[in-house]
Amino acid sequence: MKKTLLICMVTAALVCAFALPSLYAVDAPGDMVLKAPAGAKMTKSPVDFSHKGHAAVDCTKCHHNWDGKAAIKKCSNEGCHVDTSKKGKKKPDSFYSAFHAKADFSCVGCHKALKKAKEKTGPTKCGDCHPKKKK
Ligand code: HEC
Ligand code: HEC
Ligand code: HEC
């Protein structure tokens, strides 16, 4: 029963996203390559991210602290996912959590939840987002 409810909720969210394309006045940027913030050591390859590929997802699902009006901040902005240490990885304010936490706002969290619900989803394996070979 829980699964059915989740599928209903995801479907409703997708319908809303399509029905209200101009809900926000801010435009999403084009294709991006995501990297760790300056000063942090990168152990994995940079990650390709497309806003277009996520047009069906509401902005505030990912920009989860955005009020829908102000300028959108980076994930590693002050007060947000600032901890880039290896030790702090599992903490909610870590840079790592922003993209891998078991939460709806994170890449891996959302993709895995959708996969479980048998919905259209994105990659969930390390190498699919962090390719081994340099492009
Ligand atoms: C699936 C997740 C996701 C969705 C949905 C999404 N974004 Fe983003 N957006 C990101 C990520 C990740 C970044 C890169 C953040 C960073 O560099 O720290 C980003 C960056 C941005 C930036 C640049 C911020 C900066 O200072 O570099 C803007 C502006 C933005 N998004 C607007 C939008 C708008 C408007 C929408 C809805 C139409 C939207 N986004 C939907 C994930 C998403
Ligand atoms: C709230 C849910 C959600 C979040 C958060 C999310 N995604 Fe996705 N992602 C999706 C869905 C849904 C699809 C499938 C879209 C489709 O096929 O129509 C997808 C597809 C993708 C794809 C394959 C299609 C494409 O755009 O190339 C990639 C790659 C991807 N996501 C990367 C990311 C990365 C990187 C992040 C984090 C910065 C992220 N996603 C965050 C829901 C999400
Ligand atoms: C859906 C895409 C996605 C998947 C799957 C994914 N990551 Fe990431 N990861 C990201 C994004 C986006 C960032 C932030 C940008 C960056 O630092 O490259 C990131 C950053 C990182 C970082 C911090 C930066 C660095 O280079 O050291 C580590 C460590 C990391 N990921 C490890 C992993 C591991 C291990 C796995 C598999 C268990 C994994 N990731 C799976 C998207 C993903």
Short mmCIF file of C-alpha atoms and ligand atoms in Angstrom, two decimals:
data_model
loop_
_atom_site.label_atom_id
_atom_site.label_comp_id
_atom_site.label_asym_id
_atom_site.label_seq_id
_atom_site.Cartn_x
_atom_site.Cartn_y
_atom_site.Cartn_z
CA MET A 1 0.00 0.00 0.00
CA LYS A 2 2.84 2.34 0.89
CA LYS A 3 4.34 1.84 -2.56
CA THR A 4 1.05 2.74 -4.27
CA LEU A 5 0.89 5.93 -2.26
CA LEU A 6 4.44 6.86 -3.23
CA ILE A 7 3.70 6.26 -6.91
CA CYS A 8 0.58 8.45 -6.62
CA MET A 9 2.57 11.21 -4.98
CA VAL A 10 5.35 11.08 -7.56
CA THR A 11 2.79 11.09 -10.38
CA ALA A 12 0.98 14.07 -8.85
CA ALA A 13 4.28 15.94 -8.52
CA LEU A 14 5.13 15.27 -12.17
CA VAL A 15 1.69 16.37 -13.35
CA CYS A 16 2.05 19.62 -11.39
CA ALA A 17 5.51 20.23 -12.81
CA PHE A 18 4.18 19.91 -16.36
CA ALA A 19 1.01 21.88 -15.70
CA LEU A 20 2.87 24.84 -14.17
CA PRO A 21 5.94 25.38 -16.33
CA SER A 22 6.40 29.03 -15.43
CA LEU A 23 5.84 28.81 -11.70
CA TYR A 24 9.09 30.69 -10.99
CA ALA A 25 10.55 33.81 -12.53
CA VAL A 26 14.13 32.48 -12.37
CA ASP A 27 15.57 30.54 -15.32
CA ALA A 28 17.59 27.38 -14.83
CA PRO A 29 21.07 27.43 -16.38
CA GLY A 30 22.08 25.13 -19.24
CA ASP A 31 24.22 22.00 -18.91
CA MET A 32 26.71 22.11 -16.05
CA VAL A 33 29.76 20.21 -14.88
CA LEU A 34 29.66 19.90 -11.10
CA LYS A 35 32.89 20.01 -9.11
CA ALA A 36 33.89 20.24 -5.48
CA PRO A 37 34.26 23.84 -4.22
CA ALA A 38 37.64 25.58 -4.49
CA GLY A 39 40.08 24.34 -1.88
CA ALA A 40 38.52 20.90 -1.49
CA LYS A 41 40.38 17.87 -2.77
CA MET A 42 38.53 15.95 -5.47
CA THR A 43 38.82 12.17 -5.28
CA LYS A 44 36.25 11.52 -8.03
CA SER A 45 35.74 12.86 -11.53
CA PRO A 46 33.44 15.90 -12.10
CA VAL A 47 29.76 15.18 -12.73
CA ASP A 48 27.66 16.21 -15.73
CA PHE A 49 24.31 17.71 -14.80
CA SER A 50 21.49 18.86 -17.06
CA HIS A 51 18.64 21.09 -15.91
CA LYS A 52 16.83 20.25 -19.14
CA GLY A 53 16.98 16.55 -18.29
CA HIS A 54 15.25 17.40 -15.00
CA ALA A 55 12.56 19.70 -16.38
CA ALA A 56 9.89 17.46 -14.86
CA VAL A 57 11.31 17.96 -11.37
CA ASP A 58 10.27 21.03 -9.38
CA CYS A 59 13.13 23.47 -8.72
CA THR A 60 12.55 23.36 -4.96
CA LYS A 61 12.99 19.57 -4.85
CA CYS A 62 16.72 20.16 -5.40
CA HIS A 63 17.02 23.80 -4.33
CA HIS A 64 15.30 22.73 -1.14
CA ASN A 65 15.96 25.90 0.86
CA TRP A 66 14.99 28.28 -1.93
CA ASP A 67 11.97 30.52 -1.27
CA GLY A 68 11.07 30.66 -4.99
CA LYS A 69 12.08 34.32 -5.30
CA ALA A 70 15.60 35.14 -4.12
CA ALA A 71 18.73 34.27 -6.10
CA ILE A 72 19.51 30.55 -6.05
CA LYS A 73 22.61 29.67 -4.07
CA LYS A 74 25.21 26.99 -4.63
CA CYS A 75 24.92 23.76 -2.63
CA SER A 76 28.23 24.61 -0.91
CA ASN A 77 27.02 28.10 0.07
CA GLU A 78 27.76 29.32 3.61
CA GLY A 79 25.39 27.70 6.09
CA CYS A 80 24.52 24.87 3.68
CA HIS A 81 26.58 21.85 2.54
CA VAL A 82 29.94 23.29 3.60
CA ASP A 83 31.84 20.39 5.16
CA THR A 84 34.18 18.95 2.54
CA SER A 85 36.23 16.82 4.97
CA LYS A 86 36.28 13.05 4.51
CA LYS A 87 35.44 12.64 8.20
CA GLY A 88 32.29 14.72 7.96
CA LYS A 89 30.95 12.92 4.89
CA LYS A 90 27.86 11.44 6.56
CA LYS A 91 26.81 14.68 8.26
CA PRO A 92 23.82 16.58 6.82
CA ASP A 93 25.90 19.73 6.27
CA SER A 94 28.57 17.89 4.29
CA PHE A 95 29.18 18.59 0.62
CA TYR A 96 28.86 14.84 0.06
CA SER A 97 25.35 14.72 1.61
CA ALA A 98 24.04 17.27 -0.89
CA PHE A 99 24.46 14.71 -3.66
CA HIS A 100 24.36 11.27 -2.00
CA ALA A 101 22.26 11.50 1.20
CA LYS A 102 19.17 9.34 1.56
CA ALA A 103 17.02 12.41 0.94
CA ASP A 104 14.78 13.63 -1.83
CA PHE A 105 17.02 16.61 -2.62
CA SER A 106 20.13 14.54 -3.34
CA CYS A 107 20.96 13.04 -6.74
CA VAL A 108 21.43 9.51 -5.42
CA GLY A 109 18.62 9.75 -2.84
CA CYS A 110 16.04 10.79 -5.41
CA HIS A 111 17.20 8.42 -8.15
CA LYS A 112 17.16 5.44 -5.75
CA ALA A 113 13.68 6.28 -4.41
CA LEU A 114 12.31 6.54 -7.95
CA LYS A 115 14.02 3.30 -8.94
CA LYS A 116 12.37 1.58 -5.99
CA ALA A 117 9.02 2.98 -7.09
CA LYS A 118 9.74 1.70 -10.61
CA GLU A 119 9.57 5.23 -12.00
CA LYS A 120 11.75 6.82 -14.67
CA THR A 121 15.00 7.73 -12.95
CA GLY A 122 18.66 8.64 -13.28
CA PRO A 123 21.94 6.85 -12.49
CA THR A 124 22.58 5.34 -9.05
CA LYS A 125 26.04 3.78 -9.51
CA CYS A 126 29.22 5.75 -8.70
CA GLY A 127 30.78 5.22 -12.10
CA ASP A 128 27.70 6.36 -13.99
CA CYS A 129 28.04 9.87 -12.53
CA HIS A 130 31.79 9.86 -11.86
CA PRO A 131 33.19 8.26 -15.04
CA LYS A 132 36.62 6.68 -14.69
CA LYS A 133 37.97 7.96 -17.98
CA LYS A 134 38.70 11.66 -18.40
CA LYS A 135 36.60 13.25 -21.11
C1 HEC B 1 17.41 17.75 -10.13
C2 HEC B 1 17.90 18.85 -9.33
C3 HEC B 1 17.68 20.26 -9.79
C4 HEC B 1 16.51 20.82 -10.25
C5 HEC B 1 15.15 20.19 -10.44
C6 HEC B 1 16.80 22.21 -10.51
N1 HEC B 1 18.11 22.47 -10.22
FE1 HEC B 1 19.06 24.25 -10.45
N2 HEC B 1 20.83 23.40 -9.89
C7 HEC B 1 20.98 22.10 -9.48
C8 HEC B 1 22.37 21.88 -9.14
C9 HEC B 1 22.96 20.58 -8.62
C10 HEC B 1 23.04 23.10 -9.36
C11 HEC B 1 24.51 23.39 -9.11
C12 HEC B 1 24.63 23.94 -7.72
C13 HEC B 1 26.06 24.22 -7.31
O1 HEC B 1 26.87 24.58 -8.18
O2 HEC B 1 26.36 24.13 -6.12
C14 HEC B 1 22.04 24.05 -9.83
C15 HEC B 1 22.30 25.38 -10.11
C16 HEC B 1 21.33 26.31 -10.42
C17 HEC B 1 21.58 27.73 -10.60
C18 HEC B 1 22.96 28.41 -10.53
C19 HEC B 1 23.31 28.74 -9.10
C20 HEC B 1 24.74 29.27 -8.97
O3 HEC B 1 24.94 30.25 -8.25
O4 HEC B 1 25.65 28.72 -9.60
C21 HEC B 1 20.38 28.33 -10.88
C22 HEC B 1 20.12 29.80 -11.14
C23 HEC B 1 19.38 27.26 -10.87
N3 HEC B 1 20.00 26.06 -10.60
C24 HEC B 1 18.03 27.46 -11.12
C25 HEC B 1 17.09 26.46 -11.17
C26 HEC B 1 15.67 26.67 -11.50
C27 HEC B 1 15.02 28.01 -11.79
C28 HEC B 1 15.07 25.45 -11.46
C29 HEC B 1 13.63 25.10 -11.79
C30 HEC B 1 13.16 25.53 -13.09
C31 HEC B 1 16.10 24.48 -11.12
N4 HEC B 1 17.29 25.11 -10.95
C32 HEC B 1 15.87 23.13 -10.97
C33 HEC B 1 19.99 21.16 -9.38
C34 HEC B 1 18.68 21.30 -9.78
C1 HEC B 2 14.13 14.95 -7.00
C2 HEC B 2 14.61 13.95 -7.91
C3 HEC B 2 15.94 14.07 -8.61
C4 HEC B 2 17.11 14.64 -8.15
C5 HEC B 2 17.34 15.33 -6.82
C6 HEC B 2 18.09 14.43 -9.16
N1 HEC B 2 17.56 13.76 -10.22
FE1 HEC B 2 18.59 13.10 -11.89
N2 HEC B 2 16.86 12.37 -12.62
C7 HEC B 2 15.62 12.41 -12.02
C8 HEC B 2 14.61 11.85 -12.93
C9 HEC B 2 13.13 11.73 -12.65
C10 HEC B 2 15.31 11.47 -14.09
C11 HEC B 2 14.72 10.83 -15.34
C12 HEC B 2 14.30 11.91 -16.28
C13 HEC B 2 13.74 11.32 -17.54
O1 HEC B 2 14.24 10.30 -18.01
O2 HEC B 2 12.80 11.92 -18.06
C14 HEC B 2 16.71 11.81 -13.86
C15 HEC B 2 17.71 11.59 -14.81
C16 HEC B 2 19.05 11.88 -14.63
C17 HEC B 2 20.09 11.59 -15.60
C18 HEC B 2 19.90 10.96 -16.98
C19 HEC B 2 19.27 11.97 -17.90
C20 HEC B 2 20.13 13.18 -18.10
O3 HEC B 2 19.72 14.29 -17.70
O4 HEC B 2 21.24 13.05 -18.63
C21 HEC B 2 21.27 12.02 -15.05
C22 HEC B 2 22.65 11.95 -15.67
C23 HEC B 2 20.96 12.60 -13.75
N3 HEC B 2 19.60 12.46 -13.52
C24 HEC B 2 21.89 13.18 -12.91
C25 HEC B 2 21.56 13.83 -11.72
C26 HEC B 2 22.52 14.52 -10.86
C27 HEC B 2 23.99 14.64 -11.13
C28 HEC B 2 21.81 15.01 -9.81
C29 HEC B 2 22.30 15.81 -8.62
C30 HEC B 2 23.06 17.01 -8.92
C31 HEC B 2 20.42 14.60 -9.99
N4 HEC B 2 20.31 13.89 -11.15
C32 HEC B 2 19.40 14.89 -9.08
C33 HEC B 2 15.33 12.87 -10.78
C34 HEC B 2 16.24 13.52 -9.93
C1 HEC B 3 23.62 10.63 -9.50
C2 HEC B 3 25.00 11.00 -9.59
C3 HEC B 3 25.99 10.52 -8.55
C4 HEC B 3 26.23 9.23 -8.13
C5 HEC B 3 25.51 7.96 -8.54
C6 HEC B 3 27.36 9.31 -7.22
N1 HEC B 3 27.77 10.61 -7.09
FE1 HEC B 3 29.38 11.28 -6.02
N2 HEC B 3 28.94 13.19 -6.51
C7 HEC B 3 27.93 13.57 -7.37
C8 HEC B 3 27.94 15.03 -7.49
C9 HEC B 3 26.98 15.85 -8.33
C10 HEC B 3 29.00 15.50 -6.70
C11 HEC B 3 29.43 16.96 -6.51
C12 HEC B 3 30.33 17.42 -7.63
C13 HEC B 3 31.71 16.85 -7.52
O1 HEC B 3 32.36 17.03 -6.47
O2 HEC B 3 32.16 16.20 -8.49
C14 HEC B 3 29.63 14.33 -6.10
C15 HEC B 3 30.74 14.36 -5.24
C16 HEC B 3 31.35 13.25 -4.69
C17 HEC B 3 32.49 13.29 -3.79
C18 HEC B 3 33.17 14.54 -3.26
C19 HEC B 3 34.06 15.18 -4.29
C20 HEC B 3 35.26 14.35 -4.65
O3 HEC B 3 35.55 14.25 -5.88
O4 HEC B 3 35.95 13.80 -3.76
C21 HEC B 3 32.80 11.99 -3.51
C22 HEC B 3 33.90 11.49 -2.57
C23 HEC B 3 31.85 11.14 -4.21
N3 HEC B 3 30.98 11.94 -4.92
C24 HEC B 3 31.84 9.76 -4.16
C25 HEC B 3 30.87 8.96 -4.74
C26 HEC B 3 30.81 7.51 -4.56
C27 HEC B 3 31.82 6.68 -3.81
C28 HEC B 3 29.68 7.08 -5.22
C29 HEC B 3 29.09 5.67 -5.26
C30 HEC B 3 28.82 5.11 -3.95
C31 HEC B 3 29.05 8.26 -5.81
N4 HEC B 3 29.81 9.36 -5.50
C32 HEC B 3 27.91 8.21 -6.57
C33 HEC B 3 27.04 12.75 -8.02
C34 HEC B 3 26.96 11.38 -7.89
#
